[in-house]
PDB file of C-alpha atoms in Angstrom:
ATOM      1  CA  UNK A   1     -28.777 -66.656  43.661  1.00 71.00           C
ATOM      2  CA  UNK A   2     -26.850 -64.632  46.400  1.00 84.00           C
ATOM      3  CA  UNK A   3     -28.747 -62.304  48.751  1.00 81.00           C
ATOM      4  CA  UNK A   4     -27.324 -59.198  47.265  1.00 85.00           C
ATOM      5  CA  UNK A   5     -28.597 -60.521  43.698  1.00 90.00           C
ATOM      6  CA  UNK A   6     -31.546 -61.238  44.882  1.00 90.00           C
ATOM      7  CA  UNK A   7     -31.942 -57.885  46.195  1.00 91.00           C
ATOM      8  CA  UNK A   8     -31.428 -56.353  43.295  1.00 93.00           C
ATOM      9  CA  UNK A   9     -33.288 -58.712  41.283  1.00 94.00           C
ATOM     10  CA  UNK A  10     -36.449 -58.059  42.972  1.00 95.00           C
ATOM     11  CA  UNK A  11     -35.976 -54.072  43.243  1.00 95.00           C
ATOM     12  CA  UNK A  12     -35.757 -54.160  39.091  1.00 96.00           C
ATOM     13  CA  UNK A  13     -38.660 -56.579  39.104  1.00 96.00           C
ATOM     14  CA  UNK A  14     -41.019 -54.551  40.637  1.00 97.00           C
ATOM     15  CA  UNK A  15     -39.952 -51.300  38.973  1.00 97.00           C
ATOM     16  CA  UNK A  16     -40.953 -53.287  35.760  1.00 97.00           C
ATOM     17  CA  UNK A  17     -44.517 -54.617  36.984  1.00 96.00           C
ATOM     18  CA  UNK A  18     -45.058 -51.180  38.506  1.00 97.00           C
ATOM     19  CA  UNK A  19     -44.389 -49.584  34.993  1.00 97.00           C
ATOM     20  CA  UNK A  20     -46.341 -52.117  33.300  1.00 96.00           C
ATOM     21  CA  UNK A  21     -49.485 -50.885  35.498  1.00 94.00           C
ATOM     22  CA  UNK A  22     -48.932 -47.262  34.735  1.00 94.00           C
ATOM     23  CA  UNK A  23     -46.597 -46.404  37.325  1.00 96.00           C
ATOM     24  CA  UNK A  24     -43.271 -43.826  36.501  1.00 97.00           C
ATOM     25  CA  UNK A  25     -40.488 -44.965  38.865  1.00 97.00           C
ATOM     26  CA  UNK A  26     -38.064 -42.381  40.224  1.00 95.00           C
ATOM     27  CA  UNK A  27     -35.182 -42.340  42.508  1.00 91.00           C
ATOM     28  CA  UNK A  28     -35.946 -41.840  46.335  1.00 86.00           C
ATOM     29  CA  UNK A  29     -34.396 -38.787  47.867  1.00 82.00           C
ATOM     30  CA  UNK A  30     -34.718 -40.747  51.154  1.00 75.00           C
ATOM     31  CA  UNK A  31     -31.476 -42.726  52.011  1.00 69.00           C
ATOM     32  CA  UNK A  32     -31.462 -46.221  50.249  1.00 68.00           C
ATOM     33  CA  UNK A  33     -32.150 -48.308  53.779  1.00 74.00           C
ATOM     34  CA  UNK A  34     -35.272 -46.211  54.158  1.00 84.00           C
ATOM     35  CA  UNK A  35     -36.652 -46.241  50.605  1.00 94.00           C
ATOM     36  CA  UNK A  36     -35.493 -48.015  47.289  1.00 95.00           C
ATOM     37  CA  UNK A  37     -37.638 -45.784  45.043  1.00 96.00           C
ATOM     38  CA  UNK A  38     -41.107 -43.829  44.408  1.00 96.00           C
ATOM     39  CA  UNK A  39     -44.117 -45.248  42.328  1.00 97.00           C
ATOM     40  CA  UNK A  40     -46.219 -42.354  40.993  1.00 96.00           C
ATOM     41  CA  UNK A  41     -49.248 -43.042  39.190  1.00 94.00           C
ATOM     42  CA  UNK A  42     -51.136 -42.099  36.662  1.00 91.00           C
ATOM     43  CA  UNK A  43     -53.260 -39.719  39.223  1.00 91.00           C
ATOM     44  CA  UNK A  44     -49.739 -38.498  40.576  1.00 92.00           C
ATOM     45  CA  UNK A  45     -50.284 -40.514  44.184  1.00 93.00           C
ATOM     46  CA  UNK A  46     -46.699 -41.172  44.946  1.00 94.00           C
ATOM     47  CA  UNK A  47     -45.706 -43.875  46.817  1.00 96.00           C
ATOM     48  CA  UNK A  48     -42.330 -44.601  48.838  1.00 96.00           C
ATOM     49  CA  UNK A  49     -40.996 -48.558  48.103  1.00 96.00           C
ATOM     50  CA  UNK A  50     -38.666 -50.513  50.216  1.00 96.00           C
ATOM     51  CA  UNK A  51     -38.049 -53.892  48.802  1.00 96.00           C
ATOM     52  CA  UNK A  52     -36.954 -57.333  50.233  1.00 95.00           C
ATOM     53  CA  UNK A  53     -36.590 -60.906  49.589  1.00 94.00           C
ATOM     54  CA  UNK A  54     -37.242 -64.357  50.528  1.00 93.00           C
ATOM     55  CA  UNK A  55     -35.688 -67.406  48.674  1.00 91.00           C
ATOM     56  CA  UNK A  56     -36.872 -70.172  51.272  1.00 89.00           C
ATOM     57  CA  UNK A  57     -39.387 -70.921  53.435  1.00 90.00           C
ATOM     58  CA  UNK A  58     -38.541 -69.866  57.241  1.00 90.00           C
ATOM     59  CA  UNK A  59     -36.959 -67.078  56.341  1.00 90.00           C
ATOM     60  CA  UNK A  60     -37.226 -63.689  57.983  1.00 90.00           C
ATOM     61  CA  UNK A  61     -37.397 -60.764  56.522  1.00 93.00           C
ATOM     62  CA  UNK A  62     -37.091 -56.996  58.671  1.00 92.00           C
ATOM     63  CA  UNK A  63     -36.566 -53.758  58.469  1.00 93.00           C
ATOM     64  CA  UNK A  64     -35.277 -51.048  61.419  1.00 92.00           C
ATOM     65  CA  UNK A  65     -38.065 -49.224  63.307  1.00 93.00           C
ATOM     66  CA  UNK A  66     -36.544 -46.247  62.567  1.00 92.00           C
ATOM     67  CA  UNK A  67     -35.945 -46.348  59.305  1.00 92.00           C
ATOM     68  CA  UNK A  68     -39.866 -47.649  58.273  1.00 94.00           C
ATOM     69  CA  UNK A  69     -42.546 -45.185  59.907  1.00 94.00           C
ATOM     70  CA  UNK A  70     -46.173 -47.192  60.152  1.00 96.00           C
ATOM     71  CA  UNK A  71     -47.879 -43.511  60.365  1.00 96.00           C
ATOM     72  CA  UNK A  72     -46.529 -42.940  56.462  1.00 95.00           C
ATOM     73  CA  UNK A  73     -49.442 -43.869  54.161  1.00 95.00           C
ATOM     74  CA  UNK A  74     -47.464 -43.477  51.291  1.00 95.00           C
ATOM     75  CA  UNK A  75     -44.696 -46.064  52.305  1.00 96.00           C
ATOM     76  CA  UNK A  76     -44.946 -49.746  51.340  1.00 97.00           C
ATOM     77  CA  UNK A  77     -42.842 -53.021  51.715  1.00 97.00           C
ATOM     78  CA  UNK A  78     -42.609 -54.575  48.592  1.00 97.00           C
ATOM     79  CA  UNK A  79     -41.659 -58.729  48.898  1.00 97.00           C
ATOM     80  CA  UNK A  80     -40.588 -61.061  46.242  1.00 96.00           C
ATOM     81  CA  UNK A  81     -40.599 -64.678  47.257  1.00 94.00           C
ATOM     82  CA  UNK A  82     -38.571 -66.509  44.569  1.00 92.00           C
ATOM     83  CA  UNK A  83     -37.137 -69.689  45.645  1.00 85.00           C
ATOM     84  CA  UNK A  84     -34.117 -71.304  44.420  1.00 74.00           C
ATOM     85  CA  UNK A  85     -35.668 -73.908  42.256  1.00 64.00           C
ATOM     86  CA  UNK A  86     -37.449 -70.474  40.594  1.00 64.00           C
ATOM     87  CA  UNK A  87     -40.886 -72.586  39.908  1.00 74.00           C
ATOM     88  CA  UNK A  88     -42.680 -69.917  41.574  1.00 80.00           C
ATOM     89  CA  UNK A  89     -42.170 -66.211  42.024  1.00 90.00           C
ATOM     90  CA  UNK A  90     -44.877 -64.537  44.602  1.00 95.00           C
ATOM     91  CA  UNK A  91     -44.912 -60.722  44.871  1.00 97.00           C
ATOM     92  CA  UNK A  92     -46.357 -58.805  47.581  1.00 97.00           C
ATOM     93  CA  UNK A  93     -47.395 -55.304  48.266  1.00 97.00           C
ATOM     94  CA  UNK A  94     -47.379 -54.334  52.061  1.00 97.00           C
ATOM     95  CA  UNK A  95     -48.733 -50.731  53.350  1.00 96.00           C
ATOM     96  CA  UNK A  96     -46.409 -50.328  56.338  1.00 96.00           C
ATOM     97  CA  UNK A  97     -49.632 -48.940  58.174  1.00 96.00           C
ATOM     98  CA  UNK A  98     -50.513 -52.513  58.548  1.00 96.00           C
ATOM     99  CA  UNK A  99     -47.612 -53.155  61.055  1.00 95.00           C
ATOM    100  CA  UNK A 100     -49.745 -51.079  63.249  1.00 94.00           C
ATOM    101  CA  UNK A 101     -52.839 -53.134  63.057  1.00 93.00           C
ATOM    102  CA  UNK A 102     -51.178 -56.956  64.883  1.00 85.00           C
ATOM    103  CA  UNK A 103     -52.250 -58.666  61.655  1.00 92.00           C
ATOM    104  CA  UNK A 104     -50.460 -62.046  61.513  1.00 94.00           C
ATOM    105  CA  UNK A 105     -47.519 -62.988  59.808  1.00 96.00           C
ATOM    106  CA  UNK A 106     -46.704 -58.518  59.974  1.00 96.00           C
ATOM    107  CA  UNK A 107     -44.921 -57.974  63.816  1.00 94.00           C
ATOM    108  CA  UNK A 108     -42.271 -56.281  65.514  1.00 93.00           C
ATOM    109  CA  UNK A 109     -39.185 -56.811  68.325  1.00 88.00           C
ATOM    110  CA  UNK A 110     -37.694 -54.443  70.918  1.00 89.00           C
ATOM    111  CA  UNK A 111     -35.278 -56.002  71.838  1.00 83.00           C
ATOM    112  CA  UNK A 112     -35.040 -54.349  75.407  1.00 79.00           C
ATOM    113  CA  UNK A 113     -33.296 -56.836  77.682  1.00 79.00           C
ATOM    114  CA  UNK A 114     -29.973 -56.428  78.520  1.00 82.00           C
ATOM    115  CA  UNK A 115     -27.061 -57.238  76.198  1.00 82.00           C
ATOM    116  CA  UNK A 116     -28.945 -57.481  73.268  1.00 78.00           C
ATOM    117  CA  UNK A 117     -27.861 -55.800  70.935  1.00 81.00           C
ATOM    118  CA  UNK A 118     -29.980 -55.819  67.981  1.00 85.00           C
ATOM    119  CA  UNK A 119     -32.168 -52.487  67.216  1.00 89.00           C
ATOM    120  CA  UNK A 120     -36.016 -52.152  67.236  1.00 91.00           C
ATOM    121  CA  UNK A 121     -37.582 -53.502  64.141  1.00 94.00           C
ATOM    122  CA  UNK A 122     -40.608 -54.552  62.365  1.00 94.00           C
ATOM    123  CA  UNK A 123     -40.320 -58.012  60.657  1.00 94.00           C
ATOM    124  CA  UNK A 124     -42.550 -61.185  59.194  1.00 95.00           C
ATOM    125  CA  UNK A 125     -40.798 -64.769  59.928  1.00 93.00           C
ATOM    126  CA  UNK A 126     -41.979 -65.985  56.075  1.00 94.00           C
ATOM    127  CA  UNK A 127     -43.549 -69.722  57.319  1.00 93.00           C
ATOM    128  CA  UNK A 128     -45.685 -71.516  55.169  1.00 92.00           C
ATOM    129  CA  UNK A 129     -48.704 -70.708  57.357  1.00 94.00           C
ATOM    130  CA  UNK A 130     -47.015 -66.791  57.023  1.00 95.00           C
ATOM    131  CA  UNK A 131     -47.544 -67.531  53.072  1.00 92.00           C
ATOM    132  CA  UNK A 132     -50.924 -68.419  52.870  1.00 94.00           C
ATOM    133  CA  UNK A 133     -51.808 -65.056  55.238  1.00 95.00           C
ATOM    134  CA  UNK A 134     -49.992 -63.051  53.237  1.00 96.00           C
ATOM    135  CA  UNK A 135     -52.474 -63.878  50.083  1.00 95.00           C
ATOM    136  CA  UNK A 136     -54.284 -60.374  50.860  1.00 95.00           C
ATOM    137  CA  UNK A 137     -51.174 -58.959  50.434  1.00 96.00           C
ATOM    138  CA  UNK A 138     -50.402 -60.513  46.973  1.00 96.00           C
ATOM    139  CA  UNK A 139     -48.996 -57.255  44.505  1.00 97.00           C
ATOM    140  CA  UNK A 140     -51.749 -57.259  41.997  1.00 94.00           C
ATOM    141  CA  UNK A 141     -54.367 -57.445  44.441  1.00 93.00           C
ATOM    142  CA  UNK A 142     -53.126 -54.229  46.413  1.00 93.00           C
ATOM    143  CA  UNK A 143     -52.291 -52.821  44.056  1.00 91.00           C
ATOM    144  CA  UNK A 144     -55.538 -52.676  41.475  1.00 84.00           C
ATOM    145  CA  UNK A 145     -56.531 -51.237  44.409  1.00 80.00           C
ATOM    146  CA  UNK A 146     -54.338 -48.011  44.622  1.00 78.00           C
ATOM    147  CA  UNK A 147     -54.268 -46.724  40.477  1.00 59.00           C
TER     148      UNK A 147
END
């Protein structure tokens, strides 16, 4: 599957799990690299979901500083790993407030030295040592967590 179907793959995907646990899914009024669309449950907690995904092992994943604010409590990172063989699908549920806290495989890039020219962002290089941390971080597990 190309990156782009992937993409959108995993942005339906969660929209569907996220309604099976209650959840109404709207549109973001936040520009689509910023947000790909609200949760609110049940309680009417909404919260603000940017999706990605990873289809092999040593892949990295990121997202612009400036387009991801750590200090939002309501924003999350939402992760599908499917790979291509598709014999397992792993979904995670990141609160971007964790960038903040230098928990491993979550970490960010400045990119300050001279003729670089990529811009600040946060990011997770998806190892196989980056999987098994991320287990804390597995969807249903955060997410029992926020109904």
């Amino acid at each position: 599957m190309e990156k782009r179907q992937l993409n959108k793959y995993a942005i339906e995907l969660f929209k569907n799990e996220l309604v099976k646990k209650g959840y109404s899914i709207e549109e973001s009024p936040q520009p689509i690299g910023e947000v790909n669309f609200l949760a609110i449950s049940r309680s009417g907690r909404t919260f603000k979901i940017k999706v990605r995904s990873i289809a092999i092992i040593g892949s990295y994943i990121f997202i612009e500083k400036s387009k991801f604010d750590l200090n939002d409590q309501s924003l999350y990172m939402a992760i599908l790993y499917l790979p291509d063989n598709d014999k397992e699908k792993v979904l995670y549920l990141i609160p971007a407030s964790d960038w903040s806290k230098n928990i491993y495989p979550l970490s960010g890039k400045n990119y300050k030295k001279p003729n670089q020219k990529s811009l600040p962002e946060w990011e997770i290089c998806y190892s196989q040592k980056a999987k098994d941390a991320m287990e804390v971080y597995r969807f249903d597990k955060i997410i029992n967590n926020c109904i």
